[in-house]
Amino acid sequence: MKRILILLIILLPSLVSSQTLTAYRGKVSNSYNFWVSTPKDYDSLSSEKPIILFLHGASLCGSNLERVRRYGPLNALAMGRQIDAVIIAPQNPGGAWNPEKVNRIVDWVFENYPGDTNRFYVIGMSLGGYGTIDYSAAYSHRIAAAMALCGGGNPKSYCGLNDLPLWILHGTADRAVTVAQSEKVINKMSQCGDSPRLRFTKLPGVDHGGLARAFYITETYDWLFEHRLDTPDRPVNKEYEITVDRLHKAYKDIDRHSNHLVVRNSGSANSTEKSKYDGQENIADNDGEPKYHTIRQGDTLGALAKKYHTSVSKLCKLNNISQTTILRLGKKLRVK
């Protein structure tokens, strides 16, 4: 008995200090399946942590909830990026994001994962960028700030977007969703009056998949956390910048040894599973953009060709290497 108590005492700090990721399927009726991530020192009895809602792009749609971990905040956590917030990440089975369905999940999380509801943020990319605009327009009264990446919008009314700090970012080389879609949102907002809380950043030469790197840099989350719902007049922070150079260096300051992530799969508190997506940098958001694989122990060109449904010769051509090239650990190999 004493040995068990000693073991629990030894293990308890590591369990408490772990980032916890829990999957929920069918938990909220007439809604989506979703993940909830809690930070290392989260205490449900006294939490004042901010809450982030992440809406993914079309490439992650489906019924396999693990796909939501391919890029975005959950993948950033797996890679070692520290995000001190409760993160909500639903999965869209297909089609446009439905703001009402999303909001049902938000309500459930607010009730079951207490946090600071004055620091509730929304961020999404591509299809999720559209979802961010649509959800923010409908529920601007509960959102402290929102960030929409390379998307657009089709809300019932754009006027609510003028009420909250909103940062829209789009790459000028985006061929999947052109920058004109973001400009359309901005024009619609202007028809409702002044937009003093809007920021719009065009990133020269950045394509669709490249903007996903914004999920891996600290500036994204620092900017969100600068805003509170209960701040008078809700001013927008204009000090933080996201530049092309910063996106290119997105992974430079990530501590890859700090990704202590406990995954509770299928909503079971007793089940843990290490996802095949942990630590990967598979961030392209559409089938027309380049995709990359980070070389790990045991990887070979033949195995990677099979995994990504291509051939060794194509991998060699994409990366300007030969079939005898040594694959170095940690290096990125283009696979599409």
mmCIF file of C-alpha atoms in Angstrom:
data_model
loop_
_atom_site.group_PDB
_atom_site.id
_atom_site.type_symbol
_atom_site.label_atom_id
_atom_site.label_comp_id
_atom_site.label_asym_id
_atom_site.label_seq_id
_atom_site.Cartn_x
_atom_site.Cartn_y
_atom_site.Cartn_z
ATOM 1 C CA MET A 1 0.000 0.000 0.000
ATOM 2 C CA LYS A 2 2.832 2.391 0.898
ATOM 3 C CA ARG A 3 4.499 1.665 -2.444
ATOM 4 C CA ILE A 4 1.285 2.577 -4.292
ATOM 5 C CA LEU A 5 0.993 5.839 -2.377
ATOM 6 C CA ILE A 6 4.626 6.689 -3.085
ATOM 7 C CA LEU A 7 4.112 5.939 -6.792
ATOM 8 C CA LEU A 8 1.027 8.182 -6.909
ATOM 9 C CA ILE A 9 2.925 10.984 -5.232
ATOM 10 C CA ILE A 10 5.689 10.658 -7.817
ATOM 11 C CA LEU A 11 3.347 10.488 -10.804
ATOM 12 C CA LEU A 12 0.794 13.107 -9.735
ATOM 13 C CA PRO A 13 2.896 16.198 -10.639
ATOM 14 C CA SER A 14 3.554 14.884 -14.150
ATOM 15 C CA LEU A 15 -0.124 14.095 -14.698
ATOM 16 C CA VAL A 16 -1.235 17.483 -13.420
ATOM 17 C CA SER A 17 1.340 19.280 -15.564
ATOM 18 C CA SER A 18 0.342 17.520 -18.780
ATOM 19 C CA GLN A 19 -1.642 19.118 -21.567
ATOM 20 C CA THR A 20 -4.848 17.086 -21.840
ATOM 21 C CA LEU A 21 -6.780 16.547 -25.064
ATOM 22 C CA THR A 22 -10.201 14.901 -24.903
ATOM 23 C CA ALA A 23 -12.380 13.772 -27.816
ATOM 24 C CA TYR A 24 -16.169 13.995 -27.656
ATOM 25 C CA ARG A 25 -18.391 12.197 -30.130
ATOM 26 C CA GLY A 26 -22.158 12.645 -30.110
ATOM 27 C CA LYS A 27 -21.910 14.606 -26.859
ATOM 28 C CA VAL A 28 -23.851 17.646 -28.026
ATOM 29 C CA SER A 29 -27.023 16.905 -29.987
ATOM 30 C CA ASN A 30 -27.530 18.473 -33.418
ATOM 31 C CA SER A 31 -23.932 19.652 -33.519
ATOM 32 C CA TYR A 32 -20.424 18.386 -34.301
ATOM 33 C CA ASN A 33 -17.933 16.000 -32.765
ATOM 34 C CA PHE A 34 -15.133 17.953 -31.127
ATOM 35 C CA TRP A 35 -11.899 18.058 -29.146
ATOM 36 C CA VAL A 36 -11.297 19.998 -25.948
ATOM 37 C CA SER A 37 -7.727 20.739 -24.879
ATOM 38 C CA THR A 38 -6.880 22.003 -21.405
ATOM 39 C CA PRO A 39 -3.518 23.580 -20.478
ATOM 40 C CA LYS A 40 -1.052 22.041 -18.068
ATOM 41 C CA ASP A 41 -2.135 23.861 -14.921
ATOM 42 C CA TYR A 42 -5.867 23.919 -15.659
ATOM 43 C CA ASP A 43 -8.069 23.750 -12.550
ATOM 44 C CA SER A 44 -11.783 23.381 -13.293
ATOM 45 C CA LEU A 45 -12.678 24.754 -9.862
ATOM 46 C CA SER A 46 -10.848 28.056 -10.193
ATOM 47 C CA SER A 47 -9.891 28.447 -13.840
ATOM 48 C CA GLU A 48 -9.469 31.883 -15.358
ATOM 49 C CA LYS A 49 -7.960 30.550 -18.567
ATOM 50 C CA PRO A 50 -8.941 32.032 -21.923
ATOM 51 C CA ILE A 51 -10.908 29.884 -24.355
ATOM 52 C CA ILE A 52 -10.115 29.514 -28.066
ATOM 53 C CA LEU A 53 -12.446 28.103 -30.714
ATOM 54 C CA PHE A 54 -10.614 26.700 -33.763
ATOM 55 C CA LEU A 55 -12.486 26.057 -37.017
ATOM 56 C CA HIS A 56 -10.608 23.951 -39.564
ATOM 57 C CA GLY A 57 -10.518 24.010 -43.352
ATOM 58 C CA ALA A 58 -12.113 21.691 -45.904
ATOM 59 C CA SER A 59 -9.247 19.180 -45.999
ATOM 60 C CA LEU A 60 -9.978 18.133 -42.398
ATOM 61 C CA CYS A 61 -13.712 17.555 -42.904
ATOM 62 C CA GLY A 62 -15.077 14.065 -42.361
ATOM 63 C CA SER A 63 -15.878 11.618 -39.574
ATOM 64 C CA ASN A 64 -12.333 10.847 -38.397
ATOM 65 C CA LEU A 65 -11.799 13.250 -35.522
ATOM 66 C CA GLU A 66 -8.050 12.604 -35.601
ATOM 67 C CA ARG A 67 -7.853 14.614 -38.821
ATOM 68 C CA VAL A 68 -8.505 17.817 -36.868
ATOM 69 C CA ARG A 69 -5.030 17.380 -35.398
ATOM 70 C CA ARG A 70 -3.227 17.580 -38.743
ATOM 71 C CA TYR A 71 -2.663 21.338 -38.477
ATOM 72 C CA GLY A 72 -3.790 24.196 -36.293
ATOM 73 C CA PRO A 73 -3.599 24.764 -32.528
ATOM 74 C CA LEU A 74 -3.898 21.074 -31.602
ATOM 75 C CA ASN A 75 -1.012 20.163 -33.876
ATOM 76 C CA ALA A 76 0.965 23.120 -32.541
ATOM 77 C CA LEU A 77 0.501 21.754 -29.023
ATOM 78 C CA ALA A 78 1.715 18.325 -30.136
ATOM 79 C CA MET A 79 4.816 19.951 -31.627
ATOM 80 C CA GLY A 80 5.583 21.724 -28.344
ATOM 81 C CA ARG A 81 4.040 25.172 -28.769
ATOM 82 C CA GLN A 82 2.681 26.333 -25.421
ATOM 83 C CA ILE A 83 -0.845 27.778 -25.672
ATOM 84 C CA ASP A 84 -2.166 28.696 -22.236
ATOM 85 C CA ALA A 85 -5.865 28.314 -23.009
ATOM 86 C CA VAL A 86 -8.750 25.904 -23.239
ATOM 87 C CA ILE A 87 -9.069 25.025 -26.931
ATOM 88 C CA ILE A 88 -12.271 23.862 -28.624
ATOM 89 C CA ALA A 89 -11.794 22.134 -31.991
ATOM 90 C CA PRO A 90 -14.937 20.710 -33.640
ATOM 91 C CA GLN A 91 -14.931 18.653 -36.822
ATOM 92 C CA ASN A 92 -17.162 19.613 -39.711
ATOM 93 C CA PRO A 93 -18.357 16.512 -41.624
ATOM 94 C CA GLY A 94 -18.691 18.589 -44.802
ATOM 95 C CA GLY A 95 -20.236 21.765 -46.145
ATOM 96 C CA ALA A 96 -20.263 25.221 -44.611
ATOM 97 C CA TRP A 97 -19.841 25.690 -40.864
ATOM 98 C CA ASN A 98 -23.173 26.197 -39.121
ATOM 99 C CA PRO A 99 -22.894 28.958 -36.470
ATOM 100 C CA GLU A 100 -25.789 27.592 -34.416
ATOM 101 C CA LYS A 101 -24.264 24.104 -34.256
ATOM 102 C CA VAL A 102 -20.893 25.570 -33.316
ATOM 103 C CA ASN A 103 -22.485 27.665 -30.596
ATOM 104 C CA ARG A 104 -24.090 24.628 -28.997
ATOM 105 C CA ILE A 105 -20.605 23.201 -28.460
ATOM 106 C CA VAL A 106 -19.359 26.516 -27.081
ATOM 107 C CA ASP A 107 -22.250 26.566 -24.596
ATOM 108 C CA TRP A 108 -21.440 23.005 -23.507
ATOM 109 C CA VAL A 109 -17.745 23.771 -23.045
ATOM 110 C CA PHE A 110 -18.470 26.948 -21.082
ATOM 111 C CA GLU A 111 -20.575 24.865 -18.711
ATOM 112 C CA ASN A 112 -18.246 21.875 -18.409
ATOM 113 C CA TYR A 113 -14.817 23.500 -18.760
ATOM 114 C CA PRO A 114 -14.975 26.735 -16.751
ATOM 115 C CA GLY A 115 -12.763 29.550 -17.988
ATOM 116 C CA ASP A 116 -12.748 33.293 -18.474
ATOM 117 C CA THR A 117 -15.672 33.916 -20.812
ATOM 118 C CA ASN A 118 -14.527 37.520 -21.219
ATOM 119 C CA ARG A 119 -11.540 36.059 -23.053
ATOM 120 C CA PHE A 120 -13.241 33.867 -25.628
ATOM 121 C CA TYR A 121 -11.590 33.923 -29.068
ATOM 122 C CA VAL A 122 -12.279 32.448 -32.511
ATOM 123 C CA ILE A 123 -9.728 31.566 -35.183
ATOM 124 C CA GLY A 124 -10.159 29.631 -38.424
ATOM 125 C CA MET A 125 -8.572 29.027 -41.809
ATOM 126 C CA SER A 126 -9.969 28.552 -45.324
ATOM 127 C CA LEU A 127 -13.413 26.962 -44.820
ATOM 128 C CA GLY A 128 -12.768 27.712 -41.155
ATOM 129 C CA GLY A 129 -12.034 31.319 -42.108
ATOM 130 C CA TYR A 130 -15.511 31.485 -43.580
ATOM 131 C CA GLY A 131 -16.809 29.816 -40.429
ATOM 132 C CA THR A 132 -15.006 32.356 -38.254
ATOM 133 C CA ILE A 133 -16.638 35.249 -40.093
ATOM 134 C CA ASP A 134 -20.078 33.652 -40.049
ATOM 135 C CA TYR A 135 -19.908 32.666 -36.376
ATOM 136 C CA SER A 136 -18.417 36.003 -35.277
ATOM 137 C CA ALA A 137 -21.078 37.971 -37.137
ATOM 138 C CA ALA A 138 -23.817 36.003 -35.401
ATOM 139 C CA TYR A 139 -22.284 35.936 -31.908
ATOM 140 C CA SER A 140 -20.143 39.067 -31.731
ATOM 141 C CA HIS A 141 -21.587 39.795 -28.277
ATOM 142 C CA ARG A 142 -19.694 36.863 -26.737
ATOM 143 C CA ILE A 143 -16.364 37.007 -28.629
ATOM 144 C CA ALA A 144 -13.409 39.039 -27.342
ATOM 145 C CA ALA A 145 -11.521 38.886 -30.672
ATOM 146 C CA ALA A 146 -11.433 36.845 -33.877
ATOM 147 C CA MET A 147 -8.868 36.020 -36.544
ATOM 148 C CA ALA A 148 -9.877 34.790 -40.021
ATOM 149 C CA LEU A 149 -7.174 33.304 -42.259
ATOM 150 C CA CYS A 150 -7.516 33.048 -46.052
ATOM 151 C CA GLY A 151 -11.285 32.722 -46.005
ATOM 152 C CA GLY A 152 -14.352 34.769 -46.783
ATOM 153 C CA GLY A 153 -17.839 34.875 -45.360
ATOM 154 C CA ASN A 154 -21.538 34.407 -45.942
ATOM 155 C CA PRO A 155 -23.238 35.594 -42.757
ATOM 156 C CA LYS A 156 -26.865 36.659 -42.652
ATOM 157 C CA SER A 157 -25.605 40.116 -41.671
ATOM 158 C CA TYR A 158 -22.066 41.508 -41.682
ATOM 159 C CA CYS A 159 -22.842 44.332 -39.269
ATOM 160 C CA GLY A 160 -21.988 42.415 -36.102
ATOM 161 C CA LEU A 161 -18.395 42.095 -37.305
ATOM 162 C CA ASN A 162 -17.861 45.817 -36.680
ATOM 163 C CA ASP A 163 -18.517 45.231 -32.969
ATOM 164 C CA LEU A 164 -15.448 43.111 -32.178
ATOM 165 C CA PRO A 165 -11.681 43.229 -32.805
ATOM 166 C CA LEU A 166 -11.226 41.271 -36.042
ATOM 167 C CA TRP A 167 -7.997 40.501 -37.867
ATOM 168 C CA ILE A 168 -8.336 39.187 -41.426
ATOM 169 C CA LEU A 169 -5.180 37.812 -43.071
ATOM 170 C CA HIS A 170 -4.798 36.596 -46.648
ATOM 171 C CA GLY A 171 -1.880 35.625 -48.867
ATOM 172 C CA THR A 172 -1.636 37.350 -52.228
ATOM 173 C CA ALA A 173 -0.538 34.079 -53.899
ATOM 174 C CA ASP A 174 -3.576 32.166 -52.659
ATOM 175 C CA ARG A 175 -5.193 30.383 -55.609
ATOM 176 C CA ALA A 176 -7.543 28.179 -53.602
ATOM 177 C CA VAL A 177 -9.402 31.094 -51.980
ATOM 178 C CA THR A 178 -8.447 34.388 -53.564
ATOM 179 C CA VAL A 179 -7.822 37.521 -51.538
ATOM 180 C CA ALA A 180 -10.933 38.979 -53.178
ATOM 181 C CA GLN A 181 -13.047 36.865 -50.796
ATOM 182 C CA SER A 182 -11.618 38.645 -47.769
ATOM 183 C CA GLU A 183 -11.993 41.990 -49.508
ATOM 184 C CA LYS A 184 -15.651 41.161 -50.094
ATOM 185 C CA VAL A 185 -16.150 40.746 -46.336
ATOM 186 C CA ILE A 186 -14.475 44.084 -45.665
ATOM 187 C CA ASN A 187 -16.626 45.854 -48.260
ATOM 188 C CA LYS A 188 -19.779 44.376 -46.744
ATOM 189 C CA MET A 189 -18.680 45.517 -43.286
ATOM 190 C CA SER A 190 -18.164 49.067 -44.565
ATOM 191 C CA GLN A 191 -21.775 49.144 -45.716
ATOM 192 C CA CYS A 192 -22.773 48.799 -42.056
ATOM 193 C CA GLY A 193 -20.685 51.826 -41.060
ATOM 194 C CA ASP A 194 -17.180 52.410 -39.781
ATOM 195 C CA SER A 195 -14.983 49.424 -38.946
ATOM 196 C CA PRO A 196 -12.530 50.808 -36.347
ATOM 197 C CA ARG A 197 -11.830 47.366 -34.863
ATOM 198 C CA LEU A 198 -10.823 45.751 -38.168
ATOM 199 C CA ARG A 199 -7.303 44.813 -39.227
ATOM 200 C CA PHE A 200 -6.596 43.525 -42.728
ATOM 201 C CA THR A 201 -3.188 42.144 -43.647
ATOM 202 C CA LYS A 202 -2.161 41.020 -47.124
ATOM 203 C CA LEU A 203 0.907 38.786 -47.066
ATOM 204 C CA PRO A 204 2.889 39.069 -50.321
ATOM 205 C CA GLY A 205 3.679 35.768 -52.010
ATOM 206 C CA VAL A 206 2.025 33.604 -49.353
ATOM 207 C CA ASP A 207 -0.129 30.805 -50.762
ATOM 208 C CA HIS A 208 -3.081 29.019 -49.214
ATOM 209 C CA GLY A 209 -1.242 26.361 -47.223
ATOM 210 C CA GLY A 210 1.507 28.759 -46.160
ATOM 211 C CA LEU A 211 -0.796 30.824 -43.997
ATOM 212 C CA ALA A 212 -1.398 27.802 -41.741
ATOM 213 C CA ARG A 213 1.976 28.620 -40.195
ATOM 214 C CA ALA A 214 0.176 31.370 -38.265
ATOM 215 C CA PHE A 215 -1.074 28.688 -35.881
ATOM 216 C CA TYR A 216 2.509 27.942 -34.834
ATOM 217 C CA ILE A 217 3.732 31.424 -33.902
ATOM 218 C CA THR A 218 3.304 33.155 -30.551
ATOM 219 C CA GLU A 219 2.152 36.448 -32.103
ATOM 220 C CA THR A 220 -1.170 34.897 -33.123
ATOM 221 C CA TYR A 221 -2.125 33.950 -29.583
ATOM 222 C CA ASP A 222 -0.530 37.011 -27.991
ATOM 223 C CA TRP A 223 -2.696 39.225 -30.198
ATOM 224 C CA LEU A 224 -5.866 37.338 -29.315
ATOM 225 C CA PHE A 225 -5.096 37.440 -25.581
ATOM 226 C CA GLU A 226 -4.668 41.233 -25.662
ATOM 227 C CA HIS A 227 -8.436 41.598 -25.962
ATOM 228 C CA ARG A 228 -11.219 41.248 -23.418
ATOM 229 C CA LEU A 229 -14.943 41.314 -23.970
ATOM 230 C CA ASP A 230 -15.485 43.602 -20.976
ATOM 231 C CA THR A 231 -12.960 46.261 -22.073
ATOM 232 C CA PRO A 232 -14.723 49.610 -22.651
ATOM 233 C CA ASP A 233 -15.194 50.344 -26.383
ATOM 234 C CA ARG A 234 -13.367 47.071 -27.230
ATOM 235 C CA PRO A 235 -10.342 48.637 -28.992
ATOM 236 C CA VAL A 236 -8.292 46.512 -31.392
ATOM 237 C CA ASN A 237 -4.613 45.884 -30.683
ATOM 238 C CA LYS A 238 -2.409 47.052 -33.576
ATOM 239 C CA GLU A 239 1.000 46.463 -32.033
ATOM 240 C CA TYR A 240 1.483 42.810 -32.951
ATOM 241 C CA GLU A 241 2.464 42.037 -36.533
ATOM 242 C CA ILE A 242 2.404 38.816 -38.556
ATOM 243 C CA THR A 243 4.868 39.047 -41.419
ATOM 244 C CA VAL A 244 6.021 36.776 -44.223
ATOM 245 C CA ASP A 245 9.405 36.423 -42.557
ATOM 246 C CA ARG A 246 7.818 35.425 -39.244
ATOM 247 C CA LEU A 247 5.712 32.779 -40.952
ATOM 248 C CA HIS A 248 8.817 31.340 -42.580
ATOM 249 C CA LYS A 249 10.396 31.029 -39.125
ATOM 250 C CA ALA A 250 7.272 29.630 -37.477
ATOM 251 C CA TYR A 251 8.958 26.528 -36.054
ATOM 252 C CA LYS A 252 12.270 28.068 -35.008
ATOM 253 C CA ASP A 253 11.325 28.835 -31.403
ATOM 254 C CA ILE A 254 9.179 25.781 -30.642
ATOM 255 C CA ASP A 255 10.543 23.575 -27.880
ATOM 256 C CA ARG A 256 9.979 20.142 -29.395
ATOM 257 C CA HIS A 257 10.834 18.434 -26.112
ATOM 258 C CA SER A 258 7.928 20.018 -24.223
ATOM 259 C CA ASN A 259 5.034 18.320 -26.020
ATOM 260 C CA HIS A 260 3.718 16.385 -23.001
ATOM 261 C CA LEU A 261 0.251 15.742 -24.376
ATOM 262 C CA VAL A 262 -2.171 13.250 -22.823
ATOM 263 C CA VAL A 263 -4.859 12.231 -25.328
ATOM 264 C CA ARG A 264 -8.160 10.909 -24.092
ATOM 265 C CA ASN A 265 -9.795 9.310 -27.089
ATOM 266 C CA SER A 266 -13.542 8.945 -27.725
ATOM 267 C CA GLY A 267 -14.326 10.914 -24.595
ATOM 268 C CA SER A 268 -13.097 8.107 -22.344
ATOM 269 C CA ALA A 269 -11.306 9.349 -19.241
ATOM 270 C CA ASN A 270 -9.381 6.073 -19.006
ATOM 271 C CA SER A 271 -8.212 5.801 -22.595
ATOM 272 C CA THR A 272 -5.025 7.385 -23.893
ATOM 273 C CA GLU A 273 -3.666 7.164 -27.402
ATOM 274 C CA LYS A 274 -0.765 8.843 -29.162
ATOM 275 C CA SER A 275 -2.009 10.100 -32.497
ATOM 276 C CA LYS A 276 -0.122 9.494 -35.707
ATOM 277 C CA TYR A 277 -0.425 13.241 -36.230
ATOM 278 C CA ASP A 278 1.571 14.170 -33.098
ATOM 279 C CA GLY A 279 4.453 16.444 -34.013
ATOM 280 C CA GLN A 280 3.842 16.418 -37.755
ATOM 281 C CA GLU A 281 3.920 19.544 -39.859
ATOM 282 C CA ASN A 282 1.297 18.514 -42.372
ATOM 283 C CA ILE A 283 -0.174 21.993 -42.721
ATOM 284 C CA ALA A 284 -1.327 22.273 -46.336
ATOM 285 C CA ASP A 285 -5.062 22.925 -46.426
ATOM 286 C CA ASN A 286 -6.037 21.891 -49.905
ATOM 287 C CA ASP A 287 -5.084 19.204 -52.359
ATOM 288 C CA GLY A 288 -3.412 21.668 -54.716
ATOM 289 C CA GLU A 289 -0.847 22.922 -52.209
ATOM 290 C CA PRO A 290 2.511 21.360 -51.282
ATOM 291 C CA LYS A 291 2.556 18.910 -48.390
ATOM 292 C CA TYR A 292 5.559 18.045 -46.248
ATOM 293 C CA HIS A 293 6.684 15.256 -43.941
ATOM 294 C CA THR A 294 9.209 15.648 -41.120
ATOM 295 C CA ILE A 295 11.729 12.829 -41.261
ATOM 296 C CA ARG A 296 11.636 10.469 -38.285
ATOM 297 C CA GLN A 297 13.633 7.444 -37.188
ATOM 298 C CA GLY A 298 13.032 4.535 -39.564
ATOM 299 C CA ASP A 299 11.610 6.577 -42.459
ATOM 300 C CA THR A 300 12.569 5.454 -45.948
ATOM 301 C CA LEU A 301 11.654 6.769 -49.365
ATOM 302 C CA GLY A 302 9.798 3.556 -50.124
ATOM 303 C CA ALA A 303 7.741 3.680 -46.942
ATOM 304 C CA LEU A 304 6.932 7.366 -47.414
ATOM 305 C CA ALA A 305 5.927 6.818 -51.031
ATOM 306 C CA LYS A 306 3.482 4.137 -49.899
ATOM 307 C CA LYS A 307 2.180 6.257 -47.025
ATOM 308 C CA TYR A 308 1.467 9.287 -49.227
ATOM 309 C CA HIS A 309 0.233 7.314 -52.248
ATOM 310 C CA THR A 310 3.035 8.368 -54.568
ATOM 311 C CA SER A 311 6.257 6.881 -55.950
ATOM 312 C CA VAL A 312 9.913 7.067 -54.951
ATOM 313 C CA SER A 313 10.784 8.690 -58.261
ATOM 314 C CA LYS A 314 8.221 11.453 -57.686
ATOM 315 C CA LEU A 315 9.549 12.093 -54.179
ATOM 316 C CA CYS A 316 13.063 12.365 -55.570
ATOM 317 C CA LYS A 317 11.919 14.781 -58.262
ATOM 318 C CA LEU A 318 9.972 16.953 -55.808
ATOM 319 C CA ASN A 319 12.958 17.238 -53.474
ATOM 320 C CA ASN A 320 15.770 17.224 -56.033
ATOM 321 C CA ILE A 321 17.385 14.166 -54.448
ATOM 322 C CA SER A 322 18.389 10.665 -55.550
ATOM 323 C CA GLN A 323 17.157 7.297 -54.344
ATOM 324 C CA THR A 324 20.383 6.859 -52.371
ATOM 325 C CA THR A 325 20.114 10.190 -50.524
ATOM 326 C CA ILE A 326 20.345 9.826 -46.739
ATOM 327 C CA LEU A 327 17.180 11.059 -45.017
ATOM 328 C CA ARG A 328 18.264 13.202 -42.091
ATOM 329 C CA LEU A 329 16.132 13.265 -38.946
ATOM 330 C CA GLY A 330 14.112 16.438 -38.453
ATOM 331 C CA LYS A 331 14.381 17.584 -42.062
ATOM 332 C CA LYS A 332 11.251 18.249 -44.105
ATOM 333 C CA LEU A 333 10.566 16.219 -47.231
ATOM 334 C CA ARG A 334 8.018 17.386 -49.719
ATOM 335 C CA VAL A 335 5.567 14.562 -50.401
ATOM 336 C CA LYS A 336 3.102 16.351 -52.696
#
